[in-house]
Amino acid sequence: MRPLVALTAAALVVRAAALAATWNTGCVYDECFYTELATRLAAGEGFRPHARHFWPPGYIAFLAAHLALGGSLVLAKVSQVLLSTLLVPLAWGVGREAAAPWGDAIARRAAVAAAALVAFHPTLVAYSHYLWSETLFLPLFTGALLLVLAAARDRRPGRAAAAGLLLGAASLIKVLPVYLAPLLAGWLVLRPGPRPWRLRAALLLLGCTFAVIAPWTARNLAVHGRLVLVETTTGKNLVRGNNPVAPANWDWGADRNTRGVLPRTGCDQSDLIELNACLTRHGLLQILTHPGRFAGRVGTKLADLFTPNSFLVRHIRRGEYGDWPPAAAAAAVVGVALFQVALMALALVGWSHGPSSPARSLFGLVVIYVMAVHVITFAMSRFRLPLEPLLAAGAALALAAPARVLQDIRWSRRRWLTLALFVALACAWVARAGGLFYEVPPGAPFPELGGGPGD
């Protein structure tokens, strides 16, 4: 356990130092809106819509609680440093689960490698001092996946229930897990073991997930008189990802911006729930009536999901961390990008040629689900963050037992699939390499965001 303690302590020091160095960094776009909504909630105004949409309440409530306690968002950033550090032991657990079939010795090495990759992951370190919801979301989501694995391994339904509670809490921060929960329940049903246990674990997972969400859903029903499970941004995301003027790069929004397309849908209902329903119908209709256009954008969306770009890169490019010499800024950007590229490449090799295990099938399901969601809507580098601990575990397999991985590459027929996927990833990286040095004047809005709060 000494390596875990040392890596956790190192991660805490790195994140605390990053927070100290960025103490006066201003908010950027959604950070500012989160702050505004949290301030209004802390002042007793309740949960307010943003840009004619209801966001999930979890992160807004998280910030509002810190404002109520200390009157400053600095306290929230301190909490985020601790939450981000918590990812290190969680990654340790994911790495151990992934390598377990290869024996304890390799599993320990994989755990160390996964924890180290998360501890010093540049983008995860940066997000610990950004006011974005991912830092609160990631420990809940990763912890839930670990509990699902533990439930399947030990056949303890209580762990499935605990996984459901964490998934429900994560769903109130980002809606992504809501529709994943039934898939995870199905995965549990298909595991080996007595059928009554499998069904009980699946039902507990689903029941506890929606039990956490239910009070918020009931509140929405009481306040608005309509069923709103968590939020009302689904329609907007469908329209922005499937309209005729979508950009060639969602991560930057370069050349064409999607923010002006919503008024052109004809959905102008004053009732926000009806507006979301109208936008959802319009977005789905765009997919159904233009299947060729939809299929043609799959590559673009996946390139934006797996781009080496990130908010950290854009903060460096915008001068949010100070006026660095151009050579230093370029070196930092390249270093961040190469770390992400190496992580994804090693993860592909590790998961493809590591041991067959429940972890591989579960995490494969999660990766496919995340990809599918963003193919249906649209993708940006920020949307990849839920996968980062899983990528670290896959990379750890390649680092912990390179001889075994190379032997499998040599003899397994999967090597051709691995090669094809690597070529696809390389194409995405090359296509988005120019975005690493996209020129943004200091103080200008991020191009991907269009420069304004409204749609």
Short mmCIF file of C-alpha atoms in Angstrom, two decimals:
data_model
loop_
_atom_site.label_atom_id
_atom_site.label_comp_id
_atom_site.label_asym_id
_atom_site.label_seq_id
_atom_site.Cartn_x
_atom_site.Cartn_y
_atom_site.Cartn_z
CA MET A 1 0.00 0.00 0.00
CA ARG A 2 3.00 2.32 0.30
CA PRO A 3 3.04 3.13 -3.44
CA LEU A 4 -0.66 4.02 -3.29
CA VAL A 5 -0.15 6.31 -0.29
CA ALA A 6 2.85 7.96 -1.99
CA LEU A 7 1.01 8.47 -5.29
CA THR A 8 -2.08 9.83 -3.55
CA ALA A 9 0.04 12.27 -1.55
CA ALA A 10 1.92 13.32 -4.70
CA ALA A 11 -1.34 13.87 -6.55
CA LEU A 12 -2.62 16.04 -3.72
CA VAL A 13 0.57 18.12 -3.71
CA VAL A 14 0.48 18.60 -7.49
CA ARG A 15 -3.17 19.65 -7.47
CA ALA A 16 -2.74 21.96 -4.49
CA ALA A 17 0.27 23.57 -6.16
CA ALA A 18 -1.71 24.02 -9.38
CA LEU A 19 -4.53 25.66 -7.43
CA ALA A 20 -2.09 27.99 -5.67
CA ALA A 21 -0.53 28.95 -9.01
CA THR A 22 -3.94 29.71 -10.56
CA TRP A 23 -5.55 31.39 -7.56
CA ASN A 24 -6.71 34.43 -9.53
CA THR A 25 -7.68 32.71 -12.79
CA GLY A 26 -11.04 33.97 -13.99
CA CYS A 27 -14.03 31.89 -15.03
CA VAL A 28 -14.61 30.85 -18.63
CA TYR A 29 -18.08 30.44 -20.13
CA ASP A 30 -19.95 27.61 -18.34
CA GLU A 31 -17.85 28.24 -15.23
CA CYS A 32 -19.36 31.72 -15.07
CA PHE A 33 -22.88 30.40 -15.57
CA TYR A 34 -22.42 27.71 -12.91
CA THR A 35 -21.23 30.46 -10.56
CA GLU A 36 -24.21 32.67 -11.34
CA LEU A 37 -26.74 29.87 -10.86
CA ALA A 38 -25.06 28.71 -7.63
CA THR A 39 -25.02 32.27 -6.27
CA ARG A 40 -28.73 32.62 -6.93
CA LEU A 41 -29.42 29.25 -5.32
CA ALA A 42 -27.36 30.17 -2.25
CA ALA A 43 -29.30 33.45 -2.03
CA GLY A 44 -32.55 31.51 -1.80
CA GLU A 45 -33.80 31.99 -5.37
CA GLY A 46 -33.97 28.27 -6.07
CA PHE A 47 -32.75 26.40 -9.15
CA ARG A 48 -32.94 28.67 -12.18
CA PRO A 49 -32.79 27.77 -15.89
CA HIS A 50 -29.80 28.71 -17.99
CA ALA A 51 -30.25 29.89 -21.58
CA ARG A 52 -33.80 28.50 -21.63
CA HIS A 53 -32.72 25.09 -20.39
CA PHE A 54 -32.61 23.35 -17.02
CA TRP A 55 -29.20 21.95 -16.22
CA PRO A 56 -28.68 18.99 -13.85
CA PRO A 57 -28.77 20.31 -10.29
CA GLY A 58 -25.87 18.46 -8.68
CA TYR A 59 -22.91 20.70 -9.47
CA ILE A 60 -24.91 23.88 -8.97
CA ALA A 61 -25.92 22.63 -5.50
CA PHE A 62 -22.28 21.66 -4.80
CA LEU A 63 -21.08 25.20 -5.52
CA ALA A 64 -24.03 26.78 -3.71
CA ALA A 65 -23.25 24.77 -0.57
CA HIS A 66 -19.70 26.12 -0.54
CA LEU A 67 -20.95 29.67 -1.07
CA ALA A 68 -23.34 29.27 1.82
CA LEU A 69 -20.57 27.92 4.06
CA GLY A 70 -17.70 30.21 3.21
CA GLY A 71 -18.97 32.85 0.85
CA SER A 72 -16.27 32.03 -1.69
CA LEU A 73 -15.74 29.58 -4.52
CA VAL A 74 -12.14 29.12 -3.41
CA LEU A 75 -13.50 26.64 -0.86
CA ALA A 76 -15.19 24.72 -3.70
CA LYS A 77 -11.86 24.52 -5.54
CA VAL A 78 -10.20 23.15 -2.42
CA SER A 79 -12.89 20.47 -2.27
CA GLN A 80 -12.28 19.72 -5.93
CA VAL A 81 -8.57 19.23 -5.26
CA LEU A 82 -9.55 16.53 -2.74
CA LEU A 83 -12.10 14.98 -5.11
CA SER A 84 -9.59 14.88 -7.95
CA THR A 85 -7.04 13.26 -5.63
CA LEU A 86 -9.63 10.59 -4.77
CA LEU A 87 -9.40 9.44 -8.39
CA VAL A 88 -5.93 8.05 -7.67
CA PRO A 89 -7.03 5.17 -5.37
CA LEU A 90 -10.02 4.60 -7.64
CA ALA A 91 -7.69 4.24 -10.64
CA TRP A 92 -5.58 1.90 -8.51
CA GLY A 93 -8.64 -0.29 -8.07
CA VAL A 94 -9.53 -0.19 -11.74
CA GLY A 95 -5.98 -1.18 -12.69
CA ARG A 96 -6.01 -4.12 -10.26
CA GLU A 97 -9.36 -5.35 -11.58
CA ALA A 98 -8.15 -5.12 -15.17
CA ALA A 99 -4.97 -7.14 -14.55
CA ALA A 100 -6.32 -9.59 -11.93
CA PRO A 101 -6.41 -12.65 -14.26
CA TRP A 102 -2.65 -12.29 -14.78
CA GLY A 103 -1.90 -12.78 -11.07
CA ASP A 104 -1.22 -10.62 -8.05
CA ALA A 105 2.25 -9.45 -9.06
CA ILE A 106 1.16 -8.02 -12.41
CA ALA A 107 -2.06 -6.71 -10.87
CA ARG A 108 -0.04 -4.70 -8.34
CA ARG A 109 2.15 -3.24 -11.09
CA ALA A 110 -0.91 -2.35 -13.14
CA ALA A 111 -2.50 -0.69 -10.12
CA VAL A 112 0.61 1.43 -9.57
CA ALA A 113 0.79 2.40 -13.25
CA ALA A 114 -2.91 3.33 -13.45
CA ALA A 115 -2.72 5.39 -10.26
CA ALA A 116 0.43 7.17 -11.45
CA LEU A 117 -1.12 8.04 -14.81
CA VAL A 118 -4.15 9.58 -13.11
CA ALA A 119 -2.07 11.30 -10.42
CA PHE A 120 -0.02 13.21 -12.99
CA HIS A 121 -2.57 13.44 -15.80
CA PRO A 122 -2.17 17.10 -16.89
CA THR A 123 -5.80 17.63 -17.86
CA LEU A 124 -7.19 16.00 -14.71
CA VAL A 125 -4.86 18.16 -12.62
CA ALA A 126 -6.13 21.25 -14.46
CA TYR A 127 -9.79 20.36 -13.99
CA SER A 128 -9.30 20.27 -10.23
CA HIS A 129 -9.14 24.09 -10.30
CA TYR A 130 -11.72 24.63 -13.09
CA LEU A 131 -15.33 25.19 -12.07
CA TRP A 132 -16.67 22.48 -14.34
CA SER A 133 -18.81 19.58 -13.19
CA GLU A 134 -16.45 16.81 -14.32
CA THR A 135 -14.29 16.90 -11.17
CA LEU A 136 -17.31 16.14 -8.97
CA PHE A 137 -18.71 13.65 -11.48
CA LEU A 138 -15.63 11.49 -12.07
CA PRO A 139 -15.14 9.94 -8.59
CA LEU A 140 -18.83 9.05 -8.38
CA PHE A 141 -18.91 7.52 -11.85
CA THR A 142 -15.61 5.63 -11.53
CA GLY A 143 -16.55 4.42 -8.06
CA ALA A 144 -19.87 3.13 -9.38
CA LEU A 145 -18.13 1.11 -12.10
CA LEU A 146 -15.74 -0.39 -9.57
CA LEU A 147 -18.67 -1.41 -7.37
CA VAL A 148 -20.43 -3.02 -10.32
CA LEU A 149 -17.30 -5.12 -10.91
CA ALA A 150 -17.05 -5.97 -7.21
CA ALA A 151 -20.71 -7.00 -7.12
CA ALA A 152 -20.20 -9.33 -10.08
CA ARG A 153 -17.02 -10.80 -8.60
CA ASP A 154 -18.22 -11.34 -5.03
CA ARG A 155 -21.93 -11.88 -5.78
CA ARG A 156 -22.89 -9.39 -3.10
CA PRO A 157 -26.09 -7.55 -4.04
CA GLY A 158 -25.29 -4.81 -1.53
CA ARG A 159 -22.46 -3.67 -3.77
CA ALA A 160 -24.83 -3.48 -6.72
CA ALA A 161 -27.09 -1.28 -4.59
CA ALA A 162 -24.15 0.95 -3.65
CA ALA A 163 -23.19 1.19 -7.33
CA GLY A 164 -26.73 2.32 -8.10
CA LEU A 165 -26.58 5.02 -5.42
CA LEU A 166 -23.36 6.40 -6.90
CA LEU A 167 -24.75 6.24 -10.43
CA GLY A 168 -27.84 8.12 -9.30
CA ALA A 169 -25.73 10.81 -7.64
CA ALA A 170 -23.55 11.08 -10.77
CA SER A 171 -26.68 11.40 -12.92
CA LEU A 172 -27.68 14.53 -11.00
CA ILE A 173 -24.38 16.09 -12.10
CA LYS A 174 -24.25 14.85 -15.69
CA VAL A 175 -27.12 12.93 -17.23
CA LEU A 176 -24.79 10.47 -19.00
CA PRO A 177 -25.21 7.58 -16.48
CA VAL A 178 -29.02 7.60 -16.57
CA TYR A 179 -29.21 5.63 -19.79
CA LEU A 180 -26.10 3.61 -18.99
CA ALA A 181 -27.68 2.14 -15.84
CA PRO A 182 -29.97 -0.28 -17.77
CA LEU A 183 -26.98 -1.45 -19.81
CA LEU A 184 -24.97 -2.10 -16.64
CA ALA A 185 -27.94 -3.99 -15.21
CA GLY A 186 -28.04 -6.09 -18.36
CA TRP A 187 -24.31 -6.74 -18.01
CA LEU A 188 -24.91 -8.04 -14.49
CA VAL A 189 -27.74 -10.30 -15.70
CA LEU A 190 -25.40 -11.86 -18.25
CA ARG A 191 -22.65 -12.62 -15.73
CA PRO A 192 -22.05 -16.24 -14.67
CA GLY A 193 -23.77 -17.35 -11.49
CA PRO A 194 -27.18 -18.24 -10.10
CA ARG A 195 -29.98 -16.53 -12.00
CA PRO A 196 -31.82 -15.24 -8.89
CA TRP A 197 -28.67 -13.46 -7.73
CA ARG A 198 -28.05 -11.89 -11.14
CA LEU A 199 -31.61 -10.60 -11.39
CA ARG A 200 -31.56 -9.29 -7.83
CA ALA A 201 -28.28 -7.43 -8.40
CA ALA A 202 -29.56 -5.88 -11.64
CA LEU A 203 -32.82 -4.75 -10.02
CA LEU A 204 -30.97 -3.29 -7.04
CA LEU A 205 -28.65 -1.37 -9.36
CA LEU A 206 -31.55 0.11 -11.32
CA GLY A 207 -33.75 0.68 -8.29
CA CYS A 208 -31.09 2.54 -6.33
CA THR A 209 -30.04 4.62 -9.35
CA PHE A 210 -33.55 5.91 -9.91
CA ALA A 211 -34.29 6.17 -6.18
CA VAL A 212 -31.60 8.85 -5.96
CA ILE A 213 -32.98 10.68 -8.99
CA ALA A 214 -36.63 10.34 -7.94
CA PRO A 215 -36.80 13.25 -5.44
CA TRP A 216 -35.49 15.67 -8.07
CA THR A 217 -37.92 14.26 -10.66
CA ALA A 218 -40.77 14.63 -8.16
CA ARG A 219 -39.72 18.21 -7.46
CA ASN A 220 -39.79 18.97 -11.19
CA LEU A 221 -43.25 17.45 -11.47
CA ALA A 222 -44.50 19.56 -8.56
CA VAL A 223 -42.92 22.80 -9.81
CA HIS A 224 -43.50 22.46 -13.55
CA GLY A 225 -46.40 20.04 -13.74
CA ARG A 226 -44.47 17.88 -16.23
CA LEU A 227 -42.17 14.92 -16.07
CA VAL A 228 -38.55 16.07 -16.25
CA LEU A 229 -36.28 13.24 -15.22
CA VAL A 230 -33.13 15.34 -14.66
CA GLU A 231 -32.64 18.16 -17.18
CA THR A 232 -33.86 19.65 -20.48
CA THR A 233 -30.73 19.90 -22.63
CA THR A 234 -31.22 16.73 -24.72
CA GLY A 235 -33.08 18.49 -27.52
CA LYS A 236 -30.52 21.28 -27.79
CA ASN A 237 -27.66 18.79 -28.05
CA LEU A 238 -29.47 16.73 -30.72
CA VAL A 239 -30.10 19.83 -32.81
CA ARG A 240 -26.59 21.19 -32.47
CA GLY A 241 -25.11 17.86 -33.56
CA ASN A 242 -27.44 17.15 -36.46
CA ASN A 243 -28.32 20.45 -38.10
CA PRO A 244 -27.40 21.48 -41.66
CA VAL A 245 -24.71 23.98 -40.58
CA ALA A 246 -22.74 21.90 -38.09
CA PRO A 247 -19.03 22.81 -37.95
CA ALA A 248 -16.22 20.68 -39.25
CA ASN A 249 -14.80 20.66 -35.73
CA TRP A 250 -17.15 20.71 -32.73
CA ASP A 251 -14.25 20.93 -30.29
CA TRP A 252 -13.33 24.38 -31.56
CA GLY A 253 -16.41 25.34 -33.57
CA ALA A 254 -14.04 26.62 -36.22
CA ASP A 255 -15.46 28.42 -39.28
CA ARG A 256 -19.11 27.64 -38.52
CA ASN A 257 -20.91 27.86 -35.21
CA THR A 258 -23.95 25.86 -34.14
CA ARG A 259 -25.35 28.26 -31.61
CA GLY A 260 -27.56 30.13 -34.08
CA VAL A 261 -29.38 27.06 -35.36
CA LEU A 262 -31.87 26.67 -32.52
CA PRO A 263 -34.13 29.56 -33.55
CA ARG A 264 -34.27 28.13 -37.08
CA THR A 265 -35.94 24.96 -35.84
CA GLY A 266 -39.25 26.74 -35.31
CA CYS A 267 -39.22 25.68 -31.66
CA ASP A 268 -40.00 28.89 -29.83
CA GLN A 269 -42.16 27.62 -26.96
CA SER A 270 -41.97 29.71 -23.82
CA ASP A 271 -42.49 26.58 -21.72
CA LEU A 272 -39.00 25.11 -21.31
CA ILE A 273 -40.21 21.52 -21.15
CA GLU A 274 -42.21 21.88 -24.34
CA LEU A 275 -39.21 23.60 -25.93
CA ASN A 276 -37.00 20.62 -25.11
CA ALA A 277 -39.59 18.20 -26.48
CA CYS A 278 -39.82 20.20 -29.72
CA LEU A 279 -36.04 20.37 -30.12
CA THR A 280 -35.74 16.64 -29.41
CA ARG A 281 -38.29 15.85 -32.13
CA HIS A 282 -36.52 18.18 -34.54
CA GLY A 283 -33.08 16.67 -33.82
CA LEU A 284 -34.31 13.11 -34.24
CA LEU A 285 -36.11 14.08 -37.45
CA GLN A 286 -32.85 15.49 -38.83
CA ILE A 287 -31.19 12.12 -38.22
CA LEU A 288 -34.03 10.12 -39.76
CA THR A 289 -34.51 12.32 -42.83
CA HIS A 290 -30.79 12.84 -43.53
CA PRO A 291 -29.14 9.50 -42.72
CA GLY A 292 -26.30 10.12 -45.15
CA ARG A 293 -25.41 13.43 -43.53
CA PHE A 294 -25.62 11.80 -40.09
CA ALA A 295 -23.32 8.94 -41.15
CA GLY A 296 -20.90 11.39 -42.76
CA ARG A 297 -20.43 13.22 -39.48
CA VAL A 298 -19.58 10.16 -37.40
CA GLY A 299 -15.87 10.51 -38.12
CA THR A 300 -15.90 14.22 -37.26
CA LYS A 301 -17.63 13.62 -33.94
CA LEU A 302 -15.32 10.78 -32.95
CA ALA A 303 -12.30 12.87 -33.94
CA ASP A 304 -13.53 15.56 -31.56
CA LEU A 305 -14.07 12.99 -28.80
CA PHE A 306 -10.56 11.54 -29.13
CA THR A 307 -8.71 14.73 -30.10
CA PRO A 308 -5.41 15.44 -28.31
CA ASN A 309 -6.85 18.90 -27.63
CA SER A 310 -8.25 19.87 -24.23
CA PHE A 311 -9.38 22.79 -22.11
CA LEU A 312 -5.91 22.86 -20.59
CA VAL A 313 -4.42 23.41 -24.04
CA ARG A 314 -6.89 26.19 -24.71
CA HIS A 315 -6.21 27.86 -21.37
CA ILE A 316 -2.50 27.88 -22.19
CA ARG A 317 -3.17 29.23 -25.69
CA ARG A 318 -5.47 31.97 -24.37
CA GLY A 319 -2.96 33.10 -21.76
CA GLU A 320 -5.20 32.11 -18.84
CA TYR A 321 -2.07 30.94 -16.99
CA GLY A 322 -0.15 34.11 -17.68
CA ASP A 323 1.85 35.51 -20.55
CA TRP A 324 4.23 32.66 -21.27
CA PRO A 325 7.00 32.95 -23.87
CA PRO A 326 5.73 31.46 -27.15
CA ALA A 327 8.27 28.63 -27.04
CA ALA A 328 7.27 27.65 -23.50
CA ALA A 329 3.56 27.75 -24.35
CA ALA A 330 4.16 25.62 -27.46
CA ALA A 331 6.22 23.10 -25.49
CA ALA A 332 3.53 22.82 -22.83
CA VAL A 333 0.80 22.32 -25.43
CA VAL A 334 2.80 19.63 -27.23
CA GLY A 335 3.58 17.90 -23.93
CA VAL A 336 -0.08 17.79 -22.89
CA ALA A 337 -1.11 16.51 -26.32
CA LEU A 338 1.59 13.82 -26.43
CA PHE A 339 0.60 12.60 -22.97
CA GLN A 340 -2.99 12.17 -24.15
CA VAL A 341 -1.96 10.49 -27.40
CA ALA A 342 0.35 8.05 -25.59
CA LEU A 343 -2.38 7.29 -23.03
CA MET A 344 -4.95 6.47 -25.71
CA ALA A 345 -2.49 4.41 -27.78
CA LEU A 346 -1.35 2.36 -24.79
CA ALA A 347 -4.95 1.94 -23.62
CA LEU A 348 -5.95 0.55 -27.01
CA VAL A 349 -3.10 -1.96 -26.92
CA GLY A 350 -3.62 -2.85 -23.26
CA TRP A 351 -7.37 -3.43 -23.44
CA SER A 352 -7.12 -5.27 -26.77
CA HIS A 353 -4.30 -7.60 -25.76
CA GLY A 354 -4.59 -7.73 -22.00
CA PRO A 355 -6.33 -10.54 -20.14
CA SER A 356 -9.92 -11.43 -20.85
CA SER A 357 -11.78 -10.30 -17.76
CA PRO A 358 -15.08 -8.85 -16.55
CA ALA A 359 -13.33 -5.48 -16.38
CA ARG A 360 -12.57 -5.55 -20.09
CA SER A 361 -16.15 -6.33 -21.09
CA LEU A 362 -17.62 -3.79 -18.65
CA PHE A 363 -15.29 -0.98 -19.64
CA GLY A 364 -15.72 -1.84 -23.31
CA LEU A 365 -19.45 -1.41 -22.83
CA VAL A 366 -18.90 2.00 -21.21
CA VAL A 367 -16.58 3.19 -24.00
CA ILE A 368 -19.03 2.09 -26.71
CA TYR A 369 -21.89 3.78 -24.86
CA VAL A 370 -20.01 7.08 -24.50
CA MET A 371 -19.06 6.99 -28.19
CA ALA A 372 -22.66 6.26 -29.22
CA VAL A 373 -24.07 9.14 -27.15
CA HIS A 374 -21.72 11.61 -28.80
CA VAL A 375 -22.22 10.24 -32.28
CA ILE A 376 -25.95 10.82 -31.82
CA THR A 377 -25.39 14.34 -30.44
CA PHE A 378 -21.94 15.91 -30.80
CA ALA A 379 -18.53 15.58 -29.15
CA MET A 380 -15.81 17.70 -27.62
CA SER A 381 -12.60 16.82 -25.79
CA ARG A 382 -14.27 17.59 -22.43
CA PHE A 383 -16.80 14.81 -23.05
CA ARG A 384 -13.96 12.24 -22.99
CA LEU A 385 -13.14 12.86 -19.32
CA PRO A 386 -15.37 10.05 -17.94
CA LEU A 387 -13.18 7.62 -19.89
CA GLU A 388 -9.81 8.87 -18.64
CA PRO A 389 -9.52 6.53 -15.59
CA LEU A 390 -10.49 3.62 -17.85
CA LEU A 391 -7.89 4.66 -20.43
CA ALA A 392 -5.33 4.81 -17.62
CA ALA A 393 -6.20 1.23 -16.61
CA GLY A 394 -5.82 0.00 -20.18
CA ALA A 395 -2.49 1.78 -20.54
CA ALA A 396 -1.41 0.27 -17.23
CA LEU A 397 -1.93 -3.23 -18.65
CA ALA A 398 0.52 -2.48 -21.45
CA LEU A 399 3.02 -0.96 -19.03
CA ALA A 400 2.73 -3.64 -16.34
CA ALA A 401 3.24 -6.68 -18.58
CA PRO A 402 4.69 -5.57 -21.93
CA ALA A 403 6.05 -9.06 -22.74
CA ARG A 404 2.61 -10.66 -22.37
CA VAL A 405 0.97 -7.93 -24.40
CA LEU A 406 3.55 -8.22 -27.19
CA GLN A 407 3.14 -12.01 -27.23
CA ASP A 408 -0.61 -11.63 -27.64
CA ILE A 409 -0.10 -9.09 -30.43
CA ARG A 410 2.18 -11.57 -32.17
CA TRP A 411 -0.20 -14.53 -32.03
CA SER A 412 -3.70 -13.12 -31.71
CA ARG A 413 -5.88 -12.36 -34.70
CA ARG A 414 -7.07 -9.30 -32.81
CA ARG A 415 -3.88 -7.54 -33.84
CA TRP A 416 -5.50 -6.59 -37.16
CA LEU A 417 -8.45 -5.01 -35.36
CA THR A 418 -6.03 -3.23 -33.05
CA LEU A 419 -4.10 -1.93 -36.04
CA ALA A 420 -7.29 -0.71 -37.73
CA LEU A 421 -8.42 1.09 -34.57
CA PHE A 422 -4.98 2.62 -34.14
CA VAL A 423 -5.05 3.94 -37.71
CA ALA A 424 -8.49 5.42 -37.03
CA LEU A 425 -7.19 7.08 -33.86
CA ALA A 426 -4.11 8.37 -35.67
CA CYS A 427 -6.34 9.91 -38.33
CA ALA A 428 -8.31 11.67 -35.59
CA TRP A 429 -5.12 12.98 -34.01
CA VAL A 430 -3.73 14.24 -37.31
CA ALA A 431 -7.03 15.83 -38.26
CA ARG A 432 -7.13 17.74 -34.98
CA ALA A 433 -3.41 18.54 -34.62
CA GLY A 434 -3.95 22.02 -36.05
CA GLY A 435 -6.40 22.81 -33.27
CA LEU A 436 -3.55 22.65 -30.77
CA PHE A 437 -2.26 25.93 -32.19
CA TYR A 438 -5.52 27.59 -33.11
CA GLU A 439 -4.95 31.32 -32.66
CA VAL A 440 -7.24 32.85 -30.02
CA PRO A 441 -6.74 36.48 -28.95
CA PRO A 442 -6.32 36.85 -25.16
CA GLY A 443 -9.67 37.42 -23.50
CA ALA A 444 -11.64 36.27 -26.54
CA PRO A 445 -14.38 33.66 -26.06
CA PHE A 446 -13.61 30.08 -26.89
CA PRO A 447 -14.58 29.56 -30.56
CA GLU A 448 -16.47 26.39 -29.70
CA LEU A 449 -18.75 28.38 -27.49
CA GLY A 450 -19.76 31.20 -29.78
CA GLY A 451 -19.14 33.97 -27.27
CA GLY A 452 -22.54 34.32 -25.68
CA PRO A 453 -24.80 32.67 -23.18
CA GLY A 454 -27.88 32.47 -25.35
CA ASP A 455 -28.78 30.16 -28.20
#
